[in-house]
Amino acid sequence: MSDKTGKKAGALHSELRIELHTQYAINTWSGRPASEGKPSLIGMPLFFRLISRINRDSLADNPWADSALMEVETLLETASQQLQKWLNDIDALMAMLPANASISGVTSTAPLNIGVHSHTPLGYRCVYLLVGFDQLILRVFQAHHYGLMSLKERKAWLHRGSHQIRQIFSVALRYRSHPVTRQDIASNNDVARQAIEQFGKLDRAILLGTRRSRFSPPVSAESIKALKAAFKHQSRKEKAEKQEVQDDQQ
């Protein structure tokens, strides 16, 4: 039945806030400007802008953007699994306390409360990873404080944790936007050839949309149809050229 009242629901609204308890996680959020002897490091707000740009390019049917989103999601999944394993390892370490000894959970007396707004789901997924990293650091410092971990081991844990997020940032940072679409590739025009020369060839599964981030915008069915026709034509051409070579050799 149609709504005859003419009334419509308003826009949906929700807010995400996180608490960060360690300076390591806070520094990862905010990034670091370049200084003498130290390069700059991007933070989460800049990552949000970069991943949003990649998402916009994906929406415009740029397959290199799709490849970047796929790489980010793969790294996020791997990092999340690794983080959970590390948290389990720390739990096992903390279980080495004597049976009659107990310690409370660890938190900061003044955590940083941050409102989070990302235009893409992958941006939020990276924030969840940062929150998990923050919790890992808390547990690492706690284990070291109570004599269950050496200073050298503590440093190694901190490096491993931050590396997981930094490598995700690096994918977004090295991405270069280029006005190329699957239709360009199907047409094999100058734009497509320039993109391939600059960024390299893509896996066919990425081009055809069969290998794709779960959070990518929907792929253009018209572009996929054009690509399949182009690949079919190319296959026939290569087969004919191969046959021609064989005939000449005979």
mmCIF file of N, CA, C and O in Angstrom, residues 5-105:
data_model
loop_
_atom_site.group_PDB
_atom_site.id
_atom_site.type_symbol
_atom_site.label_atom_id
_atom_site.label_comp_id
_atom_site.label_asym_id
_atom_site.label_seq_id
_atom_site.Cartn_x
_atom_site.Cartn_y
_atom_site.Cartn_z
ATOM 1 N N THR A 5 0.172 9.811 3.301
ATOM 2 C CA THR A 5 0.380 10.939 4.218
ATOM 3 C C THR A 5 1.430 11.910 3.686
ATOM 4 O O THR A 5 1.470 13.063 4.094
ATOM 5 N N GLY A 6 2.308 11.417 2.803
ATOM 6 C CA GLY A 6 3.360 12.263 2.282
ATOM 7 C C GLY A 6 4.529 12.434 3.224
ATOM 8 O O GLY A 6 5.473 13.161 2.939
ATOM 9 N N LYS A 7 4.483 11.758 4.363
ATOM 10 C CA LYS A 7 5.549 11.885 5.348
ATOM 11 C C LYS A 7 6.695 10.934 5.018
ATOM 12 O O LYS A 7 6.486 9.833 4.537
ATOM 13 N N LYS A 8 7.905 11.378 5.305
ATOM 14 C CA LYS A 8 9.090 10.559 5.064
ATOM 15 C C LYS A 8 9.975 10.558 6.302
ATOM 16 O O LYS A 8 9.997 11.523 7.057
ATOM 17 N N ALA A 9 10.672 9.451 6.477
ATOM 18 C CA ALA A 9 11.609 9.374 7.596
ATOM 19 C C ALA A 9 12.809 10.273 7.319
ATOM 20 O O ALA A 9 13.203 10.479 6.173
ATOM 21 N N GLY A 10 13.380 10.809 8.378
ATOM 22 C CA GLY A 10 14.557 11.659 8.239
ATOM 23 C C GLY A 10 15.801 10.832 7.967
ATOM 24 O O GLY A 10 15.778 9.594 7.992
ATOM 25 N N ALA A 11 16.879 11.521 7.702
ATOM 26 C CA ALA A 11 18.150 10.845 7.438
ATOM 27 C C ALA A 11 18.620 10.102 8.685
ATOM 28 O O ALA A 11 18.396 10.552 9.816
ATOM 29 N N LEU A 12 19.226 8.942 8.470
ATOM 30 C CA LEU A 12 19.737 8.154 9.585
ATOM 31 C C LEU A 12 20.997 8.800 10.144
ATOM 32 O O LEU A 12 21.789 9.387 9.419
ATOM 33 N N HIS A 13 21.167 8.684 11.449
ATOM 34 C CA HIS A 13 22.333 9.292 12.093
ATOM 35 C C HIS A 13 22.847 8.374 13.187
ATOM 36 O O HIS A 13 22.069 7.796 13.950
ATOM 37 N N SER A 14 24.129 8.215 13.227
ATOM 38 C CA SER A 14 24.766 7.426 14.274
ATOM 39 C C SER A 14 26.175 7.970 14.479
ATOM 40 O O SER A 14 26.768 8.533 13.558
ATOM 41 N N GLU A 15 26.692 7.822 15.681
ATOM 42 C CA GLU A 15 28.031 8.334 15.984
ATOM 43 C C GLU A 15 28.856 7.237 16.627
ATOM 44 O O GLU A 15 28.377 6.502 17.486
ATOM 45 N N LEU A 16 30.101 7.135 16.194
ATOM 46 C CA LEU A 16 31.042 6.186 16.777
ATOM 47 C C LEU A 16 32.101 6.956 17.548
ATOM 48 O O LEU A 16 32.695 7.903 17.026
ATOM 49 N N ARG A 17 32.347 6.558 18.772
ATOM 50 C CA ARG A 17 33.400 7.154 19.592
ATOM 51 C C ARG A 17 34.283 6.027 20.124
ATOM 52 O O ARG A 17 33.803 4.924 20.403
ATOM 53 N N ILE A 18 35.573 6.316 20.207
ATOM 54 C CA ILE A 18 36.508 5.326 20.738
ATOM 55 C C ILE A 18 37.339 5.958 21.849
ATOM 56 O O ILE A 18 37.470 7.184 21.923
ATOM 57 N N GLU A 19 37.869 5.110 22.715
ATOM 58 C CA GLU A 19 38.792 5.548 23.749
ATOM 59 C C GLU A 19 40.150 4.902 23.499
ATOM 60 O O GLU A 19 40.229 3.687 23.315
ATOM 61 N N LEU A 20 41.182 5.710 23.477
ATOM 62 C CA LEU A 20 42.544 5.203 23.335
ATOM 63 C C LEU A 20 43.282 5.439 24.648
ATOM 64 O O LEU A 20 43.277 6.559 25.181
ATOM 65 N N HIS A 21 43.927 4.392 25.157
ATOM 66 C CA HIS A 21 44.526 4.447 26.491
ATOM 67 C C HIS A 21 46.043 4.559 26.468
ATOM 68 O O HIS A 21 46.649 4.789 27.511
ATOM 69 N N THR A 22 46.673 4.370 25.309
ATOM 70 C CA THR A 22 48.136 4.387 25.250
ATOM 71 C C THR A 22 48.624 5.447 24.276
ATOM 72 O O THR A 22 47.963 5.729 23.266
ATOM 73 N N GLN A 23 49.785 5.999 24.559
ATOM 74 C CA GLN A 23 50.353 7.018 23.692
ATOM 75 C C GLN A 23 50.730 6.439 22.340
ATOM 76 O O GLN A 23 50.673 7.127 21.315
ATOM 77 N N TYR A 24 51.085 5.156 22.310
ATOM 78 C CA TYR A 24 51.432 4.505 21.041
ATOM 79 C C TYR A 24 50.234 4.527 20.091
ATOM 80 O O TYR A 24 50.372 4.843 18.906
ATOM 81 N N ALA A 25 49.067 4.182 20.600
ATOM 82 C CA ALA A 25 47.866 4.177 19.764
ATOM 83 C C ALA A 25 47.457 5.598 19.386
ATOM 84 O O ALA A 25 47.026 5.852 18.254
ATOM 85 N N ILE A 26 47.600 6.523 20.325
ATOM 86 C CA ILE A 26 47.259 7.922 20.049
ATOM 87 C C ILE A 26 48.157 8.481 18.955
ATOM 88 O O ILE A 26 47.703 9.180 18.041
ATOM 89 N N ASN A 27 49.447 8.165 19.028
ATOM 90 C CA ASN A 27 50.384 8.623 17.994
ATOM 91 C C ASN A 27 50.075 7.998 16.641
ATOM 92 O O ASN A 27 50.245 8.639 15.598
ATOM 93 N N THR A 28 49.627 6.747 16.657
ATOM 94 C CA THR A 28 49.237 6.094 15.405
ATOM 95 C C THR A 28 48.010 6.774 14.824
ATOM 96 O O THR A 28 47.887 6.927 13.605
ATOM 97 N N TRP A 29 47.093 7.186 15.678
ATOM 98 C CA TRP A 29 45.899 7.909 15.221
ATOM 99 C C TRP A 29 46.280 9.249 14.599
ATOM 100 O O TRP A 29 45.837 9.591 13.508
ATOM 101 N N SER A 30 47.106 10.015 15.297
ATOM 102 C CA SER A 30 47.386 11.392 14.884
ATOM 103 C C SER A 30 48.463 11.507 13.815
ATOM 104 O O SER A 30 48.512 12.491 13.079
ATOM 105 N N GLY A 31 49.359 10.504 13.710
ATOM 106 C CA GLY A 31 50.451 10.592 12.758
ATOM 107 C C GLY A 31 51.591 11.439 13.312
ATOM 108 O O GLY A 31 51.565 11.878 14.469
ATOM 109 N N ARG A 32 52.599 11.694 12.461
ATOM 110 C CA ARG A 32 53.756 12.441 12.909
ATOM 111 C C ARG A 32 54.327 13.271 11.760
ATOM 112 O O ARG A 32 54.555 12.750 10.667
ATOM 113 N N PRO A 33 54.527 14.579 11.974
ATOM 114 C CA PRO A 33 55.154 15.394 10.922
ATOM 115 C C PRO A 33 56.626 15.039 10.772
ATOM 116 O O PRO A 33 57.249 14.521 11.708
ATOM 117 N N ALA A 34 57.166 15.318 9.615
ATOM 118 C CA ALA A 34 58.586 15.039 9.380
ATOM 119 C C ALA A 34 59.439 15.932 10.274
ATOM 120 O O ALA A 34 59.103 17.085 10.542
ATOM 121 N N SER A 35 60.538 15.384 10.764
ATOM 122 C CA SER A 35 61.491 16.143 11.569
ATOM 123 C C SER A 35 62.893 15.684 11.204
ATOM 124 O O SER A 35 63.065 14.765 10.394
ATOM 125 N N GLU A 36 63.886 16.289 11.775
ATOM 126 C CA GLU A 36 65.262 15.960 11.431
ATOM 127 C C GLU A 36 65.567 14.493 11.734
ATOM 128 O O GLU A 36 65.470 14.043 12.875
ATOM 129 N N GLY A 37 65.881 13.757 10.697
ATOM 130 C CA GLY A 37 66.215 12.348 10.868
ATOM 131 C C GLY A 37 65.017 11.422 10.935
ATOM 132 O O GLY A 37 65.180 10.200 11.017
ATOM 133 N N LYS A 38 63.804 11.973 10.883
ATOM 134 C CA LYS A 38 62.602 11.142 10.963
ATOM 135 C C LYS A 38 61.620 11.529 9.866
ATOM 136 O O LYS A 38 61.282 12.710 9.730
ATOM 137 N N PRO A 39 61.153 10.553 9.091
ATOM 138 C CA PRO A 39 60.161 10.868 8.052
ATOM 139 C C PRO A 39 58.782 11.080 8.674
ATOM 140 O O PRO A 39 58.539 10.707 9.822
ATOM 141 N N SER A 40 57.899 11.693 7.922
ATOM 142 C CA SER A 40 56.528 11.876 8.405
ATOM 143 C C SER A 40 55.780 10.544 8.376
ATOM 144 O O SER A 40 56.098 9.659 7.582
ATOM 145 N N LEU A 41 54.811 10.395 9.254
ATOM 146 C CA LEU A 41 53.942 9.220 9.299
ATOM 147 C C LEU A 41 52.503 9.696 9.248
ATOM 148 O O LEU A 41 52.117 10.608 9.985
ATOM 149 N N ILE A 42 51.713 9.106 8.359
ATOM 150 C CA ILE A 42 50.322 9.529 8.267
ATOM 151 C C ILE A 42 49.535 8.966 9.443
ATOM 152 O O ILE A 42 49.922 7.964 10.045
ATOM 153 N N GLY A 43 48.444 9.630 9.770
ATOM 154 C CA GLY A 43 47.568 9.172 10.842
ATOM 155 C C GLY A 43 46.227 8.716 10.292
ATOM 156 O O GLY A 43 46.003 8.713 9.073
ATOM 157 N N MET A 44 45.329 8.385 11.181
ATOM 158 C CA MET A 44 44.034 7.863 10.760
ATOM 159 C C MET A 44 43.181 8.874 9.995
ATOM 160 O O MET A 44 42.542 8.505 8.994
ATOM 161 N N PRO A 45 43.135 10.159 10.394
ATOM 162 C CA PRO A 45 42.322 11.112 9.618
ATOM 163 C C PRO A 45 42.750 11.206 8.154
ATOM 164 O O PRO A 45 41.902 11.261 7.261
ATOM 165 N N LEU A 46 44.068 11.224 7.900
ATOM 166 C CA LEU A 46 44.528 11.266 6.511
ATOM 167 C C LEU A 46 44.218 9.956 5.803
ATOM 168 O O LEU A 46 43.844 9.950 4.619
ATOM 169 N N PHE A 47 44.327 8.839 6.513
ATOM 170 C CA PHE A 47 43.965 7.555 5.921
ATOM 171 C C PHE A 47 42.506 7.567 5.488
ATOM 172 O O PHE A 47 42.168 7.053 4.413
ATOM 173 N N PHE A 48 41.629 8.160 6.304
ATOM 174 C CA PHE A 48 40.215 8.261 5.938
ATOM 175 C C PHE A 48 40.052 8.986 4.603
ATOM 176 O O PHE A 48 39.264 8.564 3.744
ATOM 177 N N ARG A 49 40.775 10.085 4.436
ATOM 178 C CA ARG A 49 40.656 10.854 3.192
ATOM 179 C C ARG A 49 41.190 10.061 2.005
ATOM 180 O O ARG A 49 40.602 10.080 0.916
ATOM 181 N N LEU A 50 42.301 9.367 2.214
ATOM 182 C CA LEU A 50 42.892 8.589 1.122
ATOM 183 C C LEU A 50 41.999 7.429 0.709
ATOM 184 O O LEU A 50 41.791 7.187 -0.488
ATOM 185 N N ILE A 51 41.470 6.701 1.687
ATOM 186 C CA ILE A 51 40.639 5.537 1.373
ATOM 187 C C ILE A 51 39.310 5.979 0.756
ATOM 188 O O ILE A 51 38.729 5.278 -0.072
ATOM 189 N N SER A 52 38.842 7.181 1.125
ATOM 190 C CA SER A 52 37.621 7.725 0.514
ATOM 191 C C SER A 52 37.857 8.045 -0.959
ATOM 192 O O SER A 52 36.986 7.809 -1.803
ATOM 193 N N ARG A 53 39.033 8.579 -1.261
ATOM 194 C CA ARG A 53 39.368 8.870 -2.661
ATOM 195 C C ARG A 53 39.435 7.584 -3.476
ATOM 196 O O ARG A 53 38.940 7.527 -4.612
ATOM 197 N N ILE A 54 40.037 6.555 -2.903
ATOM 198 C CA ILE A 54 40.113 5.268 -3.602
ATOM 199 C C ILE A 54 38.706 4.729 -3.827
ATOM 200 O O ILE A 54 38.392 4.205 -4.899
ATOM 201 N N ASN A 55 37.847 4.871 -2.819
ATOM 202 C CA ASN A 55 36.473 4.387 -2.935
ATOM 203 C C ASN A 55 35.716 5.149 -4.030
ATOM 204 O O ASN A 55 34.940 4.552 -4.789
ATOM 205 N N ARG A 56 35.960 6.460 -4.135
ATOM 206 C CA ARG A 56 35.308 7.256 -5.197
ATOM 207 C C ARG A 56 35.785 6.796 -6.572
ATOM 208 O O ARG A 56 34.993 6.716 -7.516
ATOM 209 N N ASP A 57 37.076 6.495 -6.696
ATOM 210 C CA ASP A 57 37.591 5.994 -7.973
ATOM 211 C C ASP A 57 36.985 4.636 -8.310
ATOM 212 O O ASP A 57 36.698 4.341 -9.477
ATOM 213 N N SER A 58 36.806 3.807 -7.293
ATOM 214 C CA SER A 58 36.170 2.504 -7.511
ATOM 215 C C SER A 58 34.733 2.686 -7.995
ATOM 216 O O SER A 58 34.270 1.973 -8.883
ATOM 217 N N LEU A 59 34.059 3.658 -7.409
ATOM 218 C CA LEU A 59 32.681 3.956 -7.817
ATOM 219 C C LEU A 59 32.633 4.429 -9.265
ATOM 220 O O LEU A 59 31.647 4.200 -9.975
ATOM 221 N N ALA A 60 33.720 5.056 -9.720
ATOM 222 C CA ALA A 60 33.818 5.522 -11.105
ATOM 223 C C ALA A 60 34.328 4.428 -12.044
ATOM 224 O O ALA A 60 34.690 4.713 -13.190
ATOM 225 N N ASP A 61 34.397 3.179 -11.549
ATOM 226 C CA ASP A 61 34.751 2.008 -12.367
ATOM 227 C C ASP A 61 36.239 1.922 -12.678
ATOM 228 O O ASP A 61 36.635 1.398 -13.717
ATOM 229 N N ASN A 62 37.071 2.423 -11.766
ATOM 230 C CA ASN A 62 38.518 2.316 -11.915
ATOM 231 C C ASN A 62 38.980 0.997 -11.298
ATOM 232 O O ASN A 62 38.908 0.827 -10.085
ATOM 233 N N PRO A 63 39.456 0.055 -12.094
ATOM 234 C CA PRO A 63 39.832 -1.260 -11.538
ATOM 235 C C PRO A 63 41.078 -1.220 -10.656
ATOM 236 O O PRO A 63 41.246 -2.085 -9.795
ATOM 237 N N TRP A 64 41.969 -0.233 -10.860
ATOM 238 C CA TRP A 64 43.136 -0.116 -9.977
ATOM 239 C C TRP A 64 42.708 0.296 -8.568
ATOM 240 O O TRP A 64 43.321 -0.103 -7.591
ATOM 241 N N ALA A 65 41.644 1.077 -8.489
ATOM 242 C CA ALA A 65 41.077 1.416 -7.178
ATOM 243 C C ALA A 65 40.496 0.166 -6.523
ATOM 244 O O ALA A 65 40.652 -0.048 -5.316
ATOM 245 N N ASP A 66 39.833 -0.666 -7.326
ATOM 246 C CA ASP A 66 39.299 -1.930 -6.803
ATOM 247 C C ASP A 66 40.424 -2.804 -6.261
ATOM 248 O O ASP A 66 40.283 -3.454 -5.217
ATOM 249 N N SER A 67 41.538 -2.827 -6.971
ATOM 250 C CA SER A 67 42.686 -3.620 -6.529
ATOM 251 C C SER A 67 43.224 -3.103 -5.201
ATOM 252 O O SER A 67 43.574 -3.891 -4.305
ATOM 253 N N ALA A 68 43.287 -1.764 -5.047
ATOM 254 C CA ALA A 68 43.768 -1.179 -3.798
ATOM 255 C C ALA A 68 42.828 -1.491 -2.638
ATOM 256 O O ALA A 68 43.271 -1.824 -1.537
ATOM 257 N N LEU A 69 41.528 -1.406 -2.871
ATOM 258 C CA LEU A 69 40.556 -1.729 -1.817
ATOM 259 C C LEU A 69 40.663 -3.197 -1.413
ATOM 260 O O LEU A 69 40.559 -3.542 -0.231
ATOM 261 N N MET A 70 40.881 -4.063 -2.405
ATOM 262 C CA MET A 70 41.039 -5.485 -2.128
ATOM 263 C C MET A 70 42.281 -5.720 -1.281
ATOM 264 O O MET A 70 42.261 -6.516 -0.326
ATOM 265 N N GLU A 71 43.368 -5.014 -1.590
ATOM 266 C CA GLU A 71 44.610 -5.173 -0.829
ATOM 267 C C GLU A 71 44.434 -4.685 0.606
ATOM 268 O O GLU A 71 44.904 -5.326 1.549
ATOM 269 N N VAL A 72 43.745 -3.551 0.773
ATOM 270 C CA VAL A 72 43.503 -3.024 2.116
ATOM 271 C C VAL A 72 42.668 -4.005 2.935
ATOM 272 O O VAL A 72 42.986 -4.298 4.092
ATOM 273 N N GLU A 73 41.594 -4.534 2.331
ATOM 274 C CA GLU A 73 40.745 -5.465 3.078
ATOM 275 C C GLU A 73 41.511 -6.737 3.448
ATOM 276 O O GLU A 73 41.384 -7.247 4.563
ATOM 277 N N THR A 74 42.324 -7.246 2.527
ATOM 278 C CA THR A 74 43.104 -8.451 2.806
ATOM 279 C C THR A 74 44.065 -8.222 3.965
ATOM 280 O O THR A 74 44.182 -9.062 4.872
ATOM 281 N N LEU A 75 44.747 -7.070 3.960
ATOM 282 C CA LEU A 75 45.662 -6.743 5.049
ATOM 283 C C LEU A 75 44.918 -6.571 6.371
ATOM 284 O O LEU A 75 45.414 -6.972 7.428
ATOM 285 N N LEU A 76 43.738 -5.977 6.309
ATOM 286 C CA LEU A 76 42.938 -5.803 7.526
ATOM 287 C C LEU A 76 42.527 -7.150 8.117
ATOM 288 O O LEU A 76 42.598 -7.346 9.333
ATOM 289 N N GLU A 77 42.111 -8.065 7.255
ATOM 290 C CA GLU A 77 41.706 -9.384 7.734
ATOM 291 C C GLU A 77 42.893 -10.121 8.352
ATOM 292 O O GLU A 77 42.784 -10.713 9.434
ATOM 293 N N THR A 78 44.029 -10.076 7.680
ATOM 294 C CA THR A 78 45.231 -10.738 8.190
ATOM 295 C C THR A 78 45.669 -10.131 9.511
ATOM 296 O O THR A 78 46.000 -10.845 10.463
ATOM 297 N N ALA A 79 45.655 -8.793 9.581
ATOM 298 C CA ALA A 79 46.079 -8.097 10.797
ATOM 299 C C ALA A 79 45.129 -8.385 11.953
ATOM 300 O O ALA A 79 45.565 -8.560 13.102
ATOM 301 N N SER A 80 43.841 -8.454 11.680
ATOM 302 C CA SER A 80 42.856 -8.740 12.738
ATOM 303 C C SER A 80 43.064 -10.137 13.312
ATOM 304 O O SER A 80 42.999 -10.338 14.529
ATOM 305 N N GLN A 81 43.310 -11.097 12.428
ATOM 306 C CA GLN A 81 43.568 -12.461 12.892
ATOM 307 C C GLN A 81 44.858 -12.537 13.696
ATOM 308 O O GLN A 81 44.925 -13.200 14.732
ATOM 309 N N GLN A 82 45.882 -11.813 13.229
ATOM 310 C CA GLN A 82 47.159 -11.811 13.929
ATOM 311 C C GLN A 82 47.035 -11.142 15.293
ATOM 312 O O GLN A 82 47.593 -11.615 16.290
ATOM 313 N N LEU A 83 46.275 -10.060 15.338
ATOM 314 C CA LEU A 83 46.068 -9.345 16.598
ATOM 315 C C LEU A 83 45.363 -10.234 17.616
ATOM 316 O O LEU A 83 45.737 -10.268 18.795
ATOM 317 N N GLN A 84 44.352 -10.970 17.167
ATOM 318 C CA GLN A 84 43.640 -11.866 18.084
ATOM 319 C C GLN A 84 44.568 -12.954 18.602
ATOM 320 O O GLN A 84 44.514 -13.318 19.794
ATOM 321 N N LYS A 85 45.443 -13.457 17.743
ATOM 322 C CA LYS A 85 46.409 -14.468 18.171
ATOM 323 C C LYS A 85 47.341 -13.900 19.231
ATOM 324 O O LYS A 85 47.641 -14.548 20.237
ATOM 325 N N TRP A 86 47.807 -12.673 19.010
ATOM 326 C CA TRP A 86 48.703 -12.036 19.977
ATOM 327 C C TRP A 86 48.008 -11.799 21.315
ATOM 328 O O TRP A 86 48.608 -11.980 22.372
ATOM 329 N N LEU A 87 46.747 -11.386 21.262
ATOM 330 C CA LEU A 87 46.001 -11.184 22.510
ATOM 331 C C LEU A 87 45.859 -12.502 23.269
ATOM 332 O O LEU A 87 45.967 -12.538 24.500
ATOM 333 N N ASN A 88 45.638 -13.579 22.532
ATOM 334 C CA ASN A 88 45.567 -14.902 23.169
ATOM 335 C C ASN A 88 46.920 -15.289 23.781
ATOM 336 O O ASN A 88 46.969 -15.885 24.861
ATOM 337 N N ASP A 89 48.009 -14.938 23.075
ATOM 338 C CA ASP A 89 49.348 -15.225 23.593
ATOM 339 C C ASP A 89 49.612 -14.463 24.895
ATOM 340 O O ASP A 89 50.207 -15.002 25.838
ATOM 341 N N ILE A 90 49.167 -13.211 24.929
ATOM 342 C CA ILE A 90 49.342 -12.411 26.147
ATOM 343 C C ILE A 90 48.504 -12.985 27.288
ATOM 344 O O ILE A 90 48.953 -13.043 28.439
ATOM 345 N N ASP A 91 47.293 -13.424 26.964
ATOM 346 C CA ASP A 91 46.448 -14.052 27.992
ATOM 347 C C ASP A 91 47.137 -15.277 28.571
ATOM 348 O O ASP A 91 47.101 -15.509 29.786
ATOM 349 N N ALA A 92 47.767 -16.066 27.704
ATOM 350 C CA ALA A 92 48.488 -17.257 28.173
ATOM 351 C C ALA A 92 49.670 -16.865 29.051
ATOM 352 O O ALA A 92 49.977 -17.537 30.042
ATOM 353 N N LEU A 93 50.317 -15.763 28.697
ATOM 354 C CA LEU A 93 51.444 -15.276 29.489
ATOM 355 C C LEU A 93 50.984 -14.805 30.869
ATOM 356 O O LEU A 93 51.609 -15.111 31.888
ATOM 357 N N MET A 94 49.864 -14.083 30.879
ATOM 358 C CA MET A 94 49.337 -13.586 32.154
ATOM 359 C C MET A 94 48.857 -14.727 33.051
ATOM 360 O O MET A 94 48.807 -14.602 34.278
ATOM 361 N N ALA A 95 48.536 -15.851 32.432
ATOM 362 C CA ALA A 95 48.088 -17.011 33.204
ATOM 363 C C ALA A 95 49.233 -17.647 33.995
ATOM 364 O O ALA A 95 49.004 -18.543 34.818
ATOM 365 N N MET A 96 50.451 -17.179 33.778
ATOM 366 C CA MET A 96 51.600 -17.710 34.510
ATOM 367 C C MET A 96 51.675 -17.159 35.935
ATOM 368 O O MET A 96 52.514 -17.591 36.729
ATOM 369 N N LEU A 97 50.817 -16.222 36.266
ATOM 370 C CA LEU A 97 50.772 -15.709 37.636
ATOM 371 C C LEU A 97 50.439 -16.844 38.603
ATOM 372 O O LEU A 97 49.704 -17.773 38.251
ATOM 373 N N PRO A 98 50.953 -16.781 39.832
ATOM 374 C CA PRO A 98 50.621 -17.809 40.832
ATOM 375 C C PRO A 98 49.112 -17.897 41.045
ATOM 376 O O PRO A 98 48.382 -16.913 40.846
ATOM 377 N N ALA A 99 48.663 -19.058 41.432
ATOM 378 C CA ALA A 99 47.231 -19.314 41.566
ATOM 379 C C ALA A 99 46.551 -18.331 42.517
ATOM 380 O O ALA A 99 45.396 -17.938 42.308
ATOM 381 N N ASN A 100 47.237 -17.910 43.567
ATOM 382 C CA ASN A 100 46.622 -17.029 44.555
ATOM 383 C C ASN A 100 46.900 -15.552 44.319
ATOM 384 O O ASN A 100 46.607 -14.716 45.167
ATOM 385 N N ALA A 101 47.466 -15.243 43.145
ATOM 386 C CA ALA A 101 47.726 -13.846 42.788
ATOM 387 C C ALA A 101 46.738 -13.403 41.711
ATOM 388 O O ALA A 101 46.438 -14.140 40.782
ATOM 389 N N SER A 102 46.217 -12.211 41.873
ATOM 390 C CA SER A 102 45.274 -11.686 40.885
ATOM 391 C C SER A 102 45.574 -10.213 40.646
ATOM 392 O O SER A 102 46.006 -9.501 41.554
ATOM 393 N N ILE A 103 45.369 -9.766 39.428
ATOM 394 C CA ILE A 103 45.590 -8.363 39.092
ATOM 395 C C ILE A 103 44.347 -7.840 38.377
ATOM 396 O O ILE A 103 43.615 -8.589 37.721
ATOM 397 N N SER A 104 44.121 -6.553 38.513
ATOM 398 C CA SER A 104 42.959 -5.935 37.876
ATOM 399 C C SER A 104 43.271 -5.628 36.416
ATOM 400 O O SER A 104 44.434 -5.683 35.984
ATOM 401 N N GLY A 105 42.240 -5.300 35.658
ATOM 402 C CA GLY A 105 42.452 -4.871 34.284
ATOM 403 C C GLY A 105 43.206 -3.552 34.262
ATOM 404 O O GLY A 105 43.228 -2.808 35.254
#
